Each structure stands twice: as structure tokens, then as C-alpha cells.
CSV table of C-alpha atoms in Angstrom, one decimal:
chain,number,residue,atom,x,y,z
G,58,UNK,CA,99.5,67.9,112.7
G,59,UNK,CA,99.3,71.6,113.1
G,60,UNK,CA,96.6,73.0,115.6
G,61,UNK,CA,94.0,75.6,114.4
G,62,UNK,CA,94.6,79.0,115.6
G,63,UNK,CA,90.8,79.0,116.1
G,64,UNK,CA,91.2,76.8,118.6
G,65,UNK,CA,91.8,79.6,121.4
G,66,UNK,CA,92.5,78.7,125.1
G,67,UNK,CA,89.5,79.2,127.3
G,68,UNK,CA,89.1,82.5,128.9
G,69,UNK,CA,90.4,81.0,132.6
G,70,UNK,CA,93.2,79.8,131.3
G,71,UNK,CA,96.9,81.2,132.1
G,72,UNK,CA,97.0,84.9,132.3
G,73,UNK,CA,97.6,86.7,129.0
G,74,UNK,CA,101.0,88.0,128.3
G,75,UNK,CA,99.6,91.4,127.6
G,76,UNK,CA,97.8,91.3,131.3
G,77,UNK,CA,97.8,95.3,132.4
G,78,UNK,CA,98.2,96.5,128.9
G,79,UNK,CA,96.1,98.2,126.5
G,80,UNK,CA,96.5,96.5,123.4
G,81,UNK,CA,95.7,98.2,119.8
G,82,UNK,CA,94.5,95.0,118.2
G,83,UNK,CA,94.6,95.2,114.1
G,84,UNK,CA,91.5,93.7,112.2
G,85,UNK,CA,91.2,92.5,108.8
G,86,UNK,CA,90.6,94.9,106.4
G,87,UNK,CA,89.0,92.7,104.0
G,88,UNK,CA,89.9,88.8,104.0
G,89,UNK,CA,88.8,87.1,107.6
G,90,UNK,CA,92.2,85.1,106.5
G,91,UNK,CA,94.3,87.9,107.7
G,92,UNK,CA,93.4,87.7,110.9
G,93,UNK,CA,96.5,86.6,113.4
G,94,UNK,CA,96.7,84.2,115.8
G,95,UNK,CA,97.1,86.4,118.3
G,96,UNK,CA,94.3,88.4,117.6
G,97,UNK,CA,91.8,85.3,118.1
G,98,UNK,CA,93.5,84.8,121.4
G,99,UNK,CA,93.1,88.3,122.4
G,100,UNK,CA,89.3,88.4,121.3
G,101,UNK,CA,88.6,85.1,123.4
G,102,UNK,CA,90.6,85.6,126.7
G,103,UNK,CA,90.8,90.0,127.1
G,104,UNK,CA,88.7,91.3,130.0
G,105,UNK,CA,87.4,93.9,127.6
G,106,UNK,CA,87.1,94.2,124.2
G,107,UNK,CA,86.6,98.1,123.1
G,108,UNK,CA,84.7,98.1,119.6
G,109,UNK,CA,84.4,101.0,117.1
G,110,UNK,CA,80.8,98.8,116.3
G,111,UNK,CA,80.0,96.1,118.4
G,112,UNK,CA,77.8,94.5,116.1
G,113,UNK,CA,80.7,94.2,113.3
G,114,UNK,CA,82.8,92.8,116.1
G,115,UNK,CA,80.5,90.1,116.8
G,116,UNK,CA,79.9,89.5,113.3
G,117,UNK,CA,84.2,89.1,112.5
G,118,UNK,CA,84.2,87.1,115.6
G,119,UNK,CA,81.9,84.8,113.8
G,120,UNK,CA,83.6,84.5,110.8
G,121,UNK,CA,86.8,83.8,112.9
G,122,UNK,CA,85.2,80.9,114.5
G,123,UNK,CA,85.8,82.7,117.9
G,124,UNK,CA,83.9,83.4,121.0
G,125,UNK,CA,84.3,86.9,122.4
G,126,UNK,CA,85.4,85.9,126.0
G,127,UNK,CA,85.3,89.6,127.8
G,128,UNK,CA,82.8,92.4,128.4
G,129,UNK,CA,82.1,94.0,125.0
G,130,UNK,CA,81.8,97.7,125.0
G,131,UNK,CA,81.6,100.4,122.3
G,132,UNK,CA,84.5,102.8,121.7
G,133,UNK,CA,84.0,105.2,118.8
G,134,UNK,CA,84.5,108.8,117.9
G,135,UNK,CA,81.6,110.2,120.1
G,136,UNK,CA,82.5,108.7,123.5
G,137,UNK,CA,86.3,108.0,123.2
G,138,UNK,CA,87.4,110.7,125.6
G,139,UNK,CA,85.0,109.8,127.9
G,140,UNK,CA,85.7,106.1,127.8
G,141,UNK,CA,89.3,106.5,128.0
G,142,UNK,CA,89.9,106.4,131.7
G,143,UNK,CA,86.9,103.6,132.2
G,144,UNK,CA,89.2,101.3,130.3
G,145,UNK,CA,92.5,102.2,131.7
G,146,UNK,CA,91.0,102.0,135.4
G,147,UNK,CA,90.7,98.0,133.7
G,148,UNK,CA,94.2,97.9,132.9
G,149,UNK,CA,95.8,99.5,136.3
G,150,UNK,CA,93.6,96.7,138.1
G,151,UNK,CA,95.8,94.3,136.1
G,152,UNK,CA,93.4,93.6,133.3
G,153,UNK,CA,93.9,93.2,129.4
G,154,UNK,CA,91.9,95.7,127.1
G,155,UNK,CA,92.0,95.2,123.5
G,156,UNK,CA,90.6,97.8,121.4
G,157,UNK,CA,89.6,97.2,117.7
G,158,UNK,CA,88.4,99.5,114.8
G,159,UNK,CA,86.0,98.1,111.8
G,160,UNK,CA,88.9,97.2,110.0
G,161,UNK,CA,92.7,97.9,109.9
G,162,UNK,CA,94.4,99.4,112.9
G,163,UNK,CA,93.5,101.3,115.4
G,164,UNK,CA,94.3,105.0,115.9
G,165,UNK,CA,95.1,105.3,112.0
G,166,UNK,CA,91.6,107.5,111.1
G,167,UNK,CA,90.0,105.6,113.5
G,168,UNK,CA,89.3,105.6,117.4
G,169,UNK,CA,92.3,104.8,119.9
G,170,UNK,CA,94.4,107.7,119.5
G,171,UNK,CA,93.1,109.3,123.1
G,172,UNK,CA,93.3,106.1,124.9
G,173,UNK,CA,96.6,105.9,123.8
G,174,UNK,CA,97.5,109.3,124.9
G,175,UNK,CA,95.8,109.0,128.0
G,176,UNK,CA,97.1,105.6,129.2
G,177,UNK,CA,100.8,107.3,128.5
G,178,UNK,CA,99.9,109.9,130.7
G,179,UNK,CA,98.7,107.6,133.4
G,180,UNK,CA,102.1,105.6,133.3
G,181,UNK,CA,100.2,102.2,132.0
G,182,UNK,CA,101.1,100.0,129.5
G,183,UNK,CA,99.9,100.2,125.8
G,184,UNK,CA,101.2,97.5,123.1
G,185,UNK,CA,99.6,96.5,119.7
G,186,UNK,CA,98.7,93.2,118.0
G,187,UNK,CA,99.9,94.5,114.7
G,188,UNK,CA,98.2,93.2,111.4
G,189,UNK,CA,96.5,94.5,108.3
G,190,UNK,CA,96.7,97.9,107.4
G,191,UNK,CA,94.8,99.9,104.4
G,192,UNK,CA,97.4,102.4,104.1
G,193,UNK,CA,100.6,100.2,103.6
G,194,UNK,CA,98.9,97.7,101.5
G,195,UNK,CA,97.6,100.7,98.8
G,196,UNK,CA,101.2,102.0,99.3
G,197,UNK,CA,102.5,98.6,98.5
G,198,UNK,CA,100.2,98.1,95.2
G,199,UNK,CA,100.6,101.3,94.1
G,200,UNK,CA,103.4,101.0,92.2
G,201,UNK,CA,104.7,104.3,93.5
G,202,UNK,CA,108.2,105.1,95.3
G,203,UNK,CA,107.3,103.6,98.9
G,204,UNK,CA,110.9,105.0,100.8
G,205,UNK,CA,109.2,107.9,102.1
G,206,UNK,CA,105.3,108.6,102.3
G,207,UNK,CA,102.6,110.5,103.9
G,208,UNK,CA,99.6,109.5,105.2
G,209,UNK,CA,96.9,112.3,104.8
G,210,UNK,CA,93.8,110.9,106.2
G,211,UNK,CA,90.1,111.6,104.6
G,212,UNK,CA,89.9,114.1,102.0
G,213,UNK,CA,87.6,117.6,103.1
G,214,UNK,CA,84.6,117.2,101.7
G,215,UNK,CA,83.5,120.7,100.7
G,216,UNK,CA,85.1,121.7,97.5
G,217,UNK,CA,86.4,124.7,98.6
G,218,UNK,CA,88.2,122.9,101.4
G,219,UNK,CA,89.1,120.4,99.3
G,220,UNK,CA,90.8,122.5,96.8
G,221,UNK,CA,92.9,124.8,99.4
G,222,UNK,CA,94.0,121.5,101.3
G,223,UNK,CA,95.1,119.8,97.9
G,224,UNK,CA,97.1,123.1,97.3
G,225,UNK,CA,98.8,122.8,100.5
G,226,UNK,CA,99.8,119.2,99.2
G,227,UNK,CA,100.9,120.4,95.8
G,228,UNK,CA,104.8,120.9,96.4
G,229,UNK,CA,104.8,117.5,98.8
G,230,UNK,CA,108.2,115.6,97.6
G,231,UNK,CA,106.8,112.3,99.0
G,232,UNK,CA,104.2,109.7,98.2
G,233,UNK,CA,100.9,110.3,99.7
G,234,UNK,CA,98.1,108.3,100.4
G,235,UNK,CA,94.6,109.4,101.1
G,236,UNK,CA,91.1,108.3,101.8
G,237,UNK,CA,88.0,108.8,99.7
G,238,UNK,CA,84.2,107.8,100.0
G,239,UNK,CA,83.2,106.2,96.5
G,240,UNK,CA,80.5,108.9,95.8
G,241,UNK,CA,82.7,111.5,96.3
G,242,UNK,CA,85.9,109.7,94.3
G,243,UNK,CA,85.2,111.2,90.7
G,244,UNK,CA,85.1,114.4,91.9
G,245,UNK,CA,88.1,114.2,94.1
G,246,UNK,CA,90.4,112.5,91.6
G,247,UNK,CA,89.1,115.7,89.5
G,248,UNK,CA,90.0,118.1,91.9
G,249,UNK,CA,93.5,116.5,92.4
G,250,UNK,CA,94.5,116.4,88.4
G,251,UNK,CA,93.3,120.1,88.3
G,252,UNK,CA,95.5,121.1,91.8
G,253,UNK,CA,98.3,119.0,91.6
G,254,UNK,CA,98.4,118.3,88.0
G,255,UNK,CA,96.7,116.1,85.4
G,256,UNK,CA,99.9,114.2,84.9
G,257,UNK,CA,101.1,113.4,88.4
G,258,UNK,CA,101.1,109.3,88.7
G,259,UNK,CA,98.6,107.6,91.0
G,260,UNK,CA,96.9,104.6,91.7
G,261,UNK,CA,93.2,104.1,93.2
G,262,UNK,CA,92.9,101.0,95.4
G,263,UNK,CA,89.6,99.8,96.5
G,264,UNK,CA,88.2,96.7,98.4
G,265,UNK,CA,91.2,95.9,99.4
G,266,UNK,CA,91.9,92.2,100.1
G,267,UNK,CA,88.3,91.3,99.2
G,268,UNK,CA,86.6,89.7,96.1
G,269,UNK,CA,86.6,92.9,94.1
G,270,UNK,CA,89.7,94.0,94.8
G,271,UNK,CA,90.7,96.5,92.2
G,272,UNK,CA,93.8,98.7,91.8
G,273,UNK,CA,93.6,101.6,88.8
G,274,UNK,CA,96.8,103.0,87.8
G,275,UNK,CA,97.7,105.9,85.9
G,276,UNK,CA,97.9,109.5,85.1
G,277,UNK,CA,95.3,111.7,87.8
G,278,UNK,CA,94.1,113.0,84.7
G,279,UNK,CA,93.0,109.5,83.1
G,280,UNK,CA,92.0,108.3,86.4
G,281,UNK,CA,89.6,111.0,86.9
G,282,UNK,CA,88.3,110.5,83.4
G,283,UNK,CA,87.7,106.8,84.0
G,284,UNK,CA,86.0,107.4,86.9
G,285,UNK,CA,83.6,109.6,85.6
G,286,UNK,CA,82.6,107.5,83.2
G,287,UNK,CA,82.2,104.8,85.4
G,288,UNK,CA,80.0,106.8,87.4
G,289,UNK,CA,78.2,107.9,84.3
G,290,UNK,CA,77.5,104.5,83.4
G,291,UNK,CA,76.4,103.4,87.0
G,292,UNK,CA,79.2,101.1,87.3
G,293,UNK,CA,80.9,104.0,89.8
G,294,UNK,CA,84.0,103.0,91.8
G,295,UNK,CA,82.8,101.1,94.9
G,296,UNK,CA,83.5,100.1,98.7
G,297,UNK,CA,86.5,101.3,100.8
G,298,UNK,CA,88.9,103.6,99.0
G,299,UNK,CA,92.7,104.3,99.2
G,300,UNK,CA,94.1,106.7,96.8
G,301,UNK,CA,98.0,107.0,96.4
G,302,UNK,CA,99.5,109.9,94.5
G,303,UNK,CA,103.1,110.2,93.2
G,304,UNK,CA,105.4,113.2,95.0
G,305,UNK,CA,105.7,116.5,93.2
G,306,UNK,CA,108.9,116.1,90.7
G,307,UNK,CA,111.7,117.8,91.8
G,308,UNK,CA,113.0,120.8,90.1
G,309,UNK,CA,116.2,122.8,90.0
G,310,UNK,CA,115.8,126.4,89.4
G,311,UNK,CA,117.3,128.0,86.9
G,312,UNK,CA,120.1,130.7,87.6
G,313,UNK,CA,118.0,133.7,85.9
G,314,UNK,CA,115.4,132.3,88.6
G,315,UNK,CA,117.5,133.1,91.8
G,316,UNK,CA,119.0,136.4,90.8
G,317,UNK,CA,116.1,138.2,92.1
G,318,UNK,CA,116.7,136.6,95.6
G,319,UNK,CA,120.3,137.4,95.7
G,320,UNK,CA,119.8,141.2,94.6
G,321,UNK,CA,117.1,141.6,97.7
G,322,UNK,CA,119.5,140.5,100.1
G,323,UNK,CA,122.5,142.7,98.6
G,324,UNK,CA,119.9,145.5,99.1
G,325,UNK,CA,119.4,144.3,102.5
G,326,UNK,CA,123.2,144.6,103.4
G,327,UNK,CA,124.5,141.3,102.6
G,328,UNK,CA,127.7,141.1,101.0
G,329,UNK,CA,127.3,139.8,97.0
G,330,UNK,CA,129.7,136.8,97.5
G,331,UNK,CA,128.2,135.9,100.6
G,332,UNK,CA,124.6,135.7,99.4
G,333,UNK,CA,125.7,134.3,96.4
G,334,UNK,CA,127.2,131.6,98.1
G,335,UNK,CA,124.0,131.0,100.4
G,336,UNK,CA,121.5,131.1,97.6
G,337,UNK,CA,123.8,128.5,95.2
G,338,UNK,CA,124.3,126.2,97.9
G,339,UNK,CA,120.4,126.0,98.6
G,340,UNK,CA,119.3,125.8,95.0
G,341,UNK,CA,122.3,123.5,93.8
G,342,UNK,CA,123.3,125.8,91.1
G,343,UNK,CA,127.0,126.8,90.2
G,344,UNK,CA,128.3,129.6,92.1
G,345,UNK,CA,130.1,131.1,89.8
G,346,UNK,CA,127.0,131.3,87.1
G,347,UNK,CA,124.9,132.8,89.6
G,348,UNK,CA,127.8,135.3,90.5
G,349,UNK,CA,127.8,136.4,87.0
G,350,UNK,CA,124.4,136.8,86.4
G,351,UNK,CA,123.5,138.9,89.7
G,352,UNK,CA,126.1,141.4,88.5
G,353,UNK,CA,125.0,141.4,85.1
G,354,UNK,CA,121.4,142.3,86.2
G,355,UNK,CA,122.8,144.9,88.9
């Protein structure tokens, strides 16, 4: 008979293996069944649980059927710097401090980074109880390349900042994962289509691991149109949203495109053959063709 992981040992049992550590503990991003047995044990036995929202922590613990055994304290974006040393003093005394955010992995667009950085400065142990991550879940579901990717966090709220921010990502060759709020998703998808190109492949993943989980896939222009239509019909995209966007397609410049760079380098004093060799190698074009084109243009 398999033991129920919710039957966590009492807080006065043997010391935790994580004693004398800060533990970044991932919490479910939707489905409570995604909680690990280790998370349940840590919640039951840690000396301190530092939570982004203490009410949500207690609600999660109730769903998991576990009683938080230690002291619960708030740890959010407004107090994380000031509270870091208070938490680390517990660790320095041999205690276990568990850091949890509202969902997913602490320190990933959530509180956690500052206490880790301060723990490193103080030479204190930091470990993690890994688990659900909206970033990786959305990436895996997107159907887009996963071998190389970037996480860009939340999209800027203001239209001008958003356009400039997207412009800086236009040439990014790796798959990109972004967060966005439901009331801004239609405008953001339209801005992405305008700046990155309407034919750029993307996926909109919402309510991951929850009852109404949904993943929409297609070109950015089509996704923007669908989001706008659903918003107009009163059935807009709701809940926690991740957007996954394909990287910029790789293009090889033509020989003619590179002639100007070669001639500029020659005018600056570089030998023609050396300039051609270096530019051709960097661009991946035949050296002979570029040399002939540069001579003809000269």
C-alpha cells in the first residue's frame, strides 16, 4: 500500500534535510495535484514559510490537506529587500526557510531573487524544490522550437514602450516566452503582429493545468484577430496567459547587400582581399562572388 504524501511527518520529527537552507519551492500553477511530496513536507515542517500572499498560501495548504507547521510571513515585491536578512538570520541559526510565490517557481517574475542574492553574499545555502513552471509548460505546448529560447517576462504596459521593447526583440532568433494580462492580450498580439510580422508563428497559452486550459496556435496576425473578435463578443481570453513567439527567421544576405560594407572597409584603409574574406566568412556567402561584385562596384 502506497503512503499518501499528504501524511507529512509532524513538525517535531527528525531535522529536515534542508535545515540551514533557503528553499525556493515551486507551487502548482493551476492543478493542485501537481504539488510534489517534497513541497508538502516542507510546508509542514519548515521553520518559516515566506509567501508572496499568505492568504493564498493557506488556501493552497488547505487544498493539499497539509497544515503549515512553522511561522508564515509575507514576502513580496514591496518588502523582499528589507525582509531578506530577517529570513537569512533564521537560516544562519540552522533553520529552514521556504520561499513560495503565488504559483510556479519563485524568482521567475516573482519574489525570490533578492533573498537568493543576499544568501550568496552571506555564504548561506540555497536550494530548490523544483516543480511546475508556466514558462516551460507553455514552451512545451507551443509546438515551436524548444532547443533555444528566451524568457522575456511581462510585456510593457504603455503602447510606446511596448513597441520599442518589441522592436528590440524583432531580430531575436530564439523562441521567446512572454507573460501578459488578459485585458491587454488583444492589443499586445496586434502590436506583436505589427512589429514582429503578422506571419510570425506563435502560441497563446492560458489557464495552464487548470479546468479551462486553452492553447491557440497560428500566425500572430491570426491570433490577434481572434483575440480581438473574442473581446468584442464578450468572450475574451481570460486567466493567466503566456505567449510563445517563434524566433526571427534566419536569412543570408545577398552579395549585393554586402558590397557597401566591403567598400567602406577598403576606404578606411583595409586591403580588398582581406575585407572580402572577412565579410564573406561572417555572412556565409562565396568569397569569389563578393570579390567580383566589389570590383565591379568600385
